[in-house]
Amino acid sequence: MTTGAPTRIREPKAVAWFLARRAVRLQGWRRTDALVRALVCGAGLMLVGLVMHRVELALMGLPLVVGLLLTKTPSGTPSVTSARGPDTVDAGLDAVVGVTVKPGEGAVLSALRMPLSTTPGVGPVHLLPAADGEVRTRLAWNAWGQGIYLRPDYLFASHDGLHVFGPVVGVAARHTVLPPIEPLVPGPLPPRAAGLVGAHRSTRAGDGMELRDIRPFQPGDRLRRIDWRVTLRTSAAVGGALVPQALHVRERHAEADADLILALDTRLDVAREVAEWNAHPVGTDVRQGGSLDLGVRAAASIAAAYLRNGDRVGLIDLGHPRGGVPAGAGHRQLQRIRHQLVHTARRVEGSGDPVLNHAQVPPGATVVVLSPFLDDQLVDVTVRLTRRGRVVLAVDLMPAELAADRTTPWGAAVVSIVRAEHAMRLRAMAGHGVVVVPWGHDGAGGQVAAILRRTRGRRR
Amino acid sequence: MRPDALELGRGVPAALLRVVILLAGAAIVVVPLQEGITIGTLFLLLPAVLASAYAPASPAPAAVIVVVAVLLALAGEDPLRAEVLVMIPLVHLFHVACGLAGVLPASGRVHLRALRSTALRFLLVQAVTAAVVVLVALLPTGRTHPVVEVLGLAGLAGVVLVVVWRQRVK
């Protein structure tokens, strides 16, 4: 039995030299097929032409050789750097994005991947002159969501592409484009029972400004609330004596805040083309103009309008029970809801049971359910919530027109059945007291606000 | 933001470079056909041109250059006939277009100011070549002295060595 150090396999020197040369060729500046072509074809044609006494061969190879003689081998290490941009931007805005290019010595052309305002994503590769400086482009954030907006992949080349440096994958810059907010006029909401502070007139008596009633004085009433004009008139009617029975006080309405809960159906994302309902959209998380896109835009707009009014707004993700946002107020709450909308919209997982139970909704809150209503389970939970005394508004996100799948003869029949079932669900909800309103591409914010105003009157 | 920054426009589709390759290739194919060389042109040259447009950074453009040179050399005796004089810039244009298309994806965008230095350089090379063609036309034809031939070969070898020395990657 022998012991000792493990044996090390030594590569032959020729193999090591070959591997080292190959490794060197894969980094830094390196020759291209164009240079080999110019050298072999140019010099080869000239050589053959001289040997064979064929001048035309030499003349055809001459430009390639002259081009090589005029080309200087580039050197240095080119680089492309980009400044860090904001992590969050608002949809609809635009910005200038730039990268700083240092091409090194001898580089003539740069192939740089830069985004265009007309196309989403990191954009195509642009062939530009390799100049030391900044390259910038103007971008418009039209589509909301998370994504990479800049990844400056680059490649530098010398004259005629004889040498190249790269391609090098650039550092990706990510950001979140928050959903846009359409201007809505918020209406008054049914005030919630708890708490007596806010912008909405409560049905209960309190310390607000609006007159509710004038009634006889009772023990516990504050003296500053006594209406002396009514009191003196009453005492005059009973003989002029200011007896305790003649005292009257002015009673005012309390001012209470209101809770609005937005329940967004993130299980489905359907658009006009029925054939694409099961396909994942390419290059993005959400179909532009689809039901989820409309729902997110609607939720953001409604939330912004009512939060601006001083109300408390919360979000429920029907597909993911832990993905909601508890009701809250203020600008920070709006940002929280918009971020959560972007986050939840990335997880469209197809049909599943919607989660919308009584415990998720604060007492007295108004619930707005945003969904294309393509399954009966959501109708069940919506109706159940209504029967428990909640004010529920259903916003229908189903596309107004559906295009049948042309690859199957059953396409038109499928559309008819889907339409009929959808209409039946809406009728069932309306029959149980749920107000249903469609949210089209032109928006229906005013309609929603008006309906919420009516529901307040109904609840009183 | 620097005031001298390069504002990125839309540019033109990079497929335009492939179109240039195809157009130059079509002209390269047409010239031998005019001289009556059919089989070699259609079975060797045409596939190589199409392959060059599809994959510019491949050996296909080299095949085009070699095949067209051989076909023209076999087709006639006069080294300065019109077909040869037309083919010299065409082959050079084909080579340059393939070199540029090889560094850019077909889905990219080309900004024309990037091609300015390439165009100037193309004209410069063609001017040098035209001067050599004029010189060749002025030289007397006939049997070349062996010493001159040896000197020519030695000069070419020197040029190749200079090129290899200059093009080594540092």
Short mmCIF file of N, CA and C in Angstrom, two decimals, chain A residues 198-264:
data_model
loop_
_atom_site.label_atom_id
_atom_site.label_comp_id
_atom_site.label_asym_id
_atom_site.label_seq_id
_atom_site.Cartn_x
_atom_site.Cartn_y
_atom_site.Cartn_z
N GLY A 198 -64.17 62.66 9.92
CA GLY A 198 -64.05 62.39 8.49
C GLY A 198 -64.77 63.44 7.69
N ALA A 199 -65.04 63.12 6.45
CA ALA A 199 -65.60 64.10 5.53
C ALA A 199 -67.06 63.84 5.20
N HIS A 200 -67.60 62.73 5.68
CA HIS A 200 -68.96 62.37 5.29
C HIS A 200 -69.94 62.60 6.43
N ARG A 201 -71.15 63.08 6.11
CA ARG A 201 -72.18 63.33 7.11
C ARG A 201 -72.75 62.01 7.60
N SER A 202 -72.66 61.79 8.90
CA SER A 202 -73.19 60.55 9.45
C SER A 202 -74.68 60.71 9.74
N THR A 203 -75.36 59.63 9.86
CA THR A 203 -76.79 59.69 10.23
C THR A 203 -76.94 59.97 11.72
N ARG A 204 -75.86 59.76 12.45
CA ARG A 204 -75.95 59.95 13.90
C ARG A 204 -75.67 61.39 14.28
N ALA A 205 -76.13 61.75 15.51
CA ALA A 205 -75.87 63.09 16.02
C ALA A 205 -74.42 63.19 16.46
N GLY A 206 -73.88 64.40 16.30
CA GLY A 206 -72.48 64.56 16.68
C GLY A 206 -72.08 66.02 16.68
N ASP A 207 -70.80 66.26 16.40
CA ASP A 207 -70.26 67.61 16.50
C ASP A 207 -70.00 68.24 15.13
N GLY A 208 -70.72 67.82 14.14
CA GLY A 208 -70.50 68.37 12.81
C GLY A 208 -71.09 69.76 12.66
N MET A 209 -71.15 70.20 11.40
CA MET A 209 -71.64 71.55 11.12
C MET A 209 -73.12 71.54 10.70
N GLU A 210 -73.59 70.45 10.17
CA GLU A 210 -74.90 70.44 9.55
C GLU A 210 -76.00 70.22 10.59
N LEU A 211 -77.06 71.03 10.51
CA LEU A 211 -78.16 70.93 11.48
C LEU A 211 -78.94 69.63 11.27
N ARG A 212 -79.18 68.94 12.39
CA ARG A 212 -79.92 67.68 12.31
C ARG A 212 -81.33 67.83 12.87
N ASP A 213 -81.44 68.49 14.05
CA ASP A 213 -82.75 68.59 14.70
C ASP A 213 -82.68 69.65 15.80
N ILE A 214 -83.85 70.12 16.18
CA ILE A 214 -83.97 70.97 17.38
C ILE A 214 -84.90 70.24 18.34
N ARG A 215 -84.43 69.97 19.53
CA ARG A 215 -85.20 69.13 20.45
C ARG A 215 -85.10 69.70 21.87
N PRO A 216 -85.98 69.27 22.75
CA PRO A 216 -85.92 69.75 24.14
C PRO A 216 -84.61 69.36 24.80
N PHE A 217 -84.22 70.19 25.74
CA PHE A 217 -82.98 69.96 26.48
C PHE A 217 -83.08 68.68 27.31
N GLN A 218 -82.00 67.93 27.32
CA GLN A 218 -81.95 66.70 28.11
C GLN A 218 -80.71 66.77 29.01
N PRO A 219 -80.75 66.07 30.13
CA PRO A 219 -79.54 66.04 30.96
C PRO A 219 -78.35 65.51 30.17
N GLY A 220 -77.25 66.21 30.26
CA GLY A 220 -76.05 65.81 29.52
C GLY A 220 -75.77 66.71 28.34
N ASP A 221 -76.79 67.44 27.89
CA ASP A 221 -76.56 68.36 26.75
C ASP A 221 -75.70 69.53 27.21
N ARG A 222 -74.86 70.02 26.31
CA ARG A 222 -74.01 71.14 26.63
C ARG A 222 -74.81 72.43 26.55
N LEU A 223 -74.48 73.36 27.44
CA LEU A 223 -75.23 74.61 27.50
C LEU A 223 -75.02 75.45 26.25
N ARG A 224 -73.84 75.34 25.64
CA ARG A 224 -73.59 76.17 24.45
C ARG A 224 -74.40 75.71 23.24
N ARG A 225 -75.05 74.59 23.37
CA ARG A 225 -75.92 74.14 22.27
C ARG A 225 -77.35 74.61 22.40
N ILE A 226 -77.65 75.32 23.43
CA ILE A 226 -79.04 75.79 23.61
C ILE A 226 -79.37 76.81 22.52
N ASP A 227 -80.50 76.57 21.87
CA ASP A 227 -80.98 77.52 20.86
C ASP A 227 -81.89 78.53 21.59
N TRP A 228 -81.34 79.72 21.88
CA TRP A 228 -82.06 80.67 22.73
C TRP A 228 -83.28 81.25 22.02
N ARG A 229 -83.24 81.36 20.74
CA ARG A 229 -84.40 81.91 20.05
C ARG A 229 -85.60 80.98 20.20
N VAL A 230 -85.42 79.71 20.00
CA VAL A 230 -86.51 78.74 20.13
C VAL A 230 -86.93 78.64 21.61
N THR A 231 -85.91 78.68 22.49
CA THR A 231 -86.22 78.56 23.92
C THR A 231 -87.11 79.71 24.40
N LEU A 232 -86.77 80.97 23.97
CA LEU A 232 -87.57 82.12 24.40
C LEU A 232 -88.98 82.07 23.80
N ARG A 233 -89.04 81.63 22.54
CA ARG A 233 -90.36 81.54 21.91
C ARG A 233 -91.23 80.50 22.66
N THR A 234 -90.60 79.39 23.07
CA THR A 234 -91.34 78.36 23.79
C THR A 234 -91.78 78.86 25.17
N SER A 235 -90.88 79.59 25.84
CA SER A 235 -91.24 80.08 27.17
C SER A 235 -92.34 81.13 27.10
N ALA A 236 -92.33 81.92 26.01
CA ALA A 236 -93.40 82.90 25.84
C ALA A 236 -94.74 82.20 25.64
N ALA A 237 -94.70 81.07 25.00
CA ALA A 237 -95.93 80.33 24.74
C ALA A 237 -96.51 79.74 26.02
N VAL A 238 -95.63 79.47 27.01
CA VAL A 238 -96.12 78.87 28.26
C VAL A 238 -96.25 79.90 29.37
N GLY A 239 -96.20 81.19 29.05
CA GLY A 239 -96.44 82.20 30.05
C GLY A 239 -95.27 83.10 30.35
N GLY A 240 -94.17 82.94 29.76
CA GLY A 240 -93.03 83.83 29.91
C GLY A 240 -92.01 83.35 30.91
N ALA A 241 -92.30 82.32 31.64
CA ALA A 241 -91.33 81.85 32.62
C ALA A 241 -90.32 80.93 31.96
N LEU A 242 -89.01 81.13 32.30
CA LEU A 242 -87.95 80.31 31.68
C LEU A 242 -87.80 79.02 32.49
N VAL A 243 -88.71 78.10 32.25
CA VAL A 243 -88.70 76.83 32.98
C VAL A 243 -87.81 75.85 32.22
N PRO A 244 -87.31 74.81 32.90
CA PRO A 244 -86.44 73.84 32.20
C PRO A 244 -87.11 73.17 31.02
N GLN A 245 -88.43 73.03 31.05
CA GLN A 245 -89.11 72.36 29.93
C GLN A 245 -89.08 73.21 28.66
N ALA A 246 -88.83 74.52 28.82
CA ALA A 246 -88.80 75.38 27.64
C ALA A 246 -87.45 75.38 26.92
N LEU A 247 -86.40 74.83 27.57
CA LEU A 247 -85.06 74.83 26.95
C LEU A 247 -85.00 73.90 25.75
N HIS A 248 -84.47 74.41 24.65
CA HIS A 248 -84.28 73.59 23.44
C HIS A 248 -82.81 73.70 22.98
N VAL A 249 -82.33 72.61 22.44
CA VAL A 249 -80.93 72.60 21.93
C VAL A 249 -80.93 72.27 20.44
N ARG A 250 -79.88 72.78 19.78
CA ARG A 250 -79.69 72.46 18.34
C ARG A 250 -78.80 71.21 18.24
N GLU A 251 -79.31 70.24 17.57
CA GLU A 251 -78.55 68.98 17.39
C GLU A 251 -77.95 68.96 15.99
N ARG A 252 -76.68 68.56 15.89
CA ARG A 252 -75.99 68.53 14.57
C ARG A 252 -75.62 67.11 14.19
N HIS A 253 -75.44 66.93 12.90
CA HIS A 253 -74.98 65.63 12.39
C HIS A 253 -73.51 65.41 12.77
N ALA A 254 -73.16 64.17 13.00
CA ALA A 254 -71.74 63.82 13.16
C ALA A 254 -71.10 63.73 11.78
N GLU A 255 -69.78 63.93 11.71
CA GLU A 255 -69.06 63.75 10.45
C GLU A 255 -68.17 62.53 10.60
N ALA A 256 -68.40 61.58 9.74
CA ALA A 256 -67.67 60.31 9.86
C ALA A 256 -66.90 60.04 8.57
N ASP A 257 -65.83 59.24 8.67
CA ASP A 257 -65.13 58.83 7.46
C ASP A 257 -65.80 57.58 6.89
N ALA A 258 -65.34 57.20 5.68
CA ALA A 258 -65.95 56.05 5.01
C ALA A 258 -64.84 55.13 4.51
N ASP A 259 -65.15 53.86 4.48
CA ASP A 259 -64.21 52.87 3.99
C ASP A 259 -64.65 52.40 2.61
N LEU A 260 -63.71 52.33 1.70
CA LEU A 260 -63.98 51.78 0.37
C LEU A 260 -63.00 50.65 0.13
N ILE A 261 -63.51 49.48 -0.16
CA ILE A 261 -62.67 48.32 -0.40
C ILE A 261 -62.76 47.95 -1.87
N LEU A 262 -61.62 47.92 -2.53
CA LEU A 262 -61.56 47.54 -3.95
C LEU A 262 -61.12 46.08 -4.03
N ALA A 263 -61.97 45.23 -4.55
CA ALA A 263 -61.66 43.80 -4.68
C ALA A 263 -61.37 43.51 -6.14
N LEU A 264 -60.11 43.26 -6.47
CA LEU A 264 -59.70 43.08 -7.86
C LEU A 264 -59.50 41.60 -8.16
#
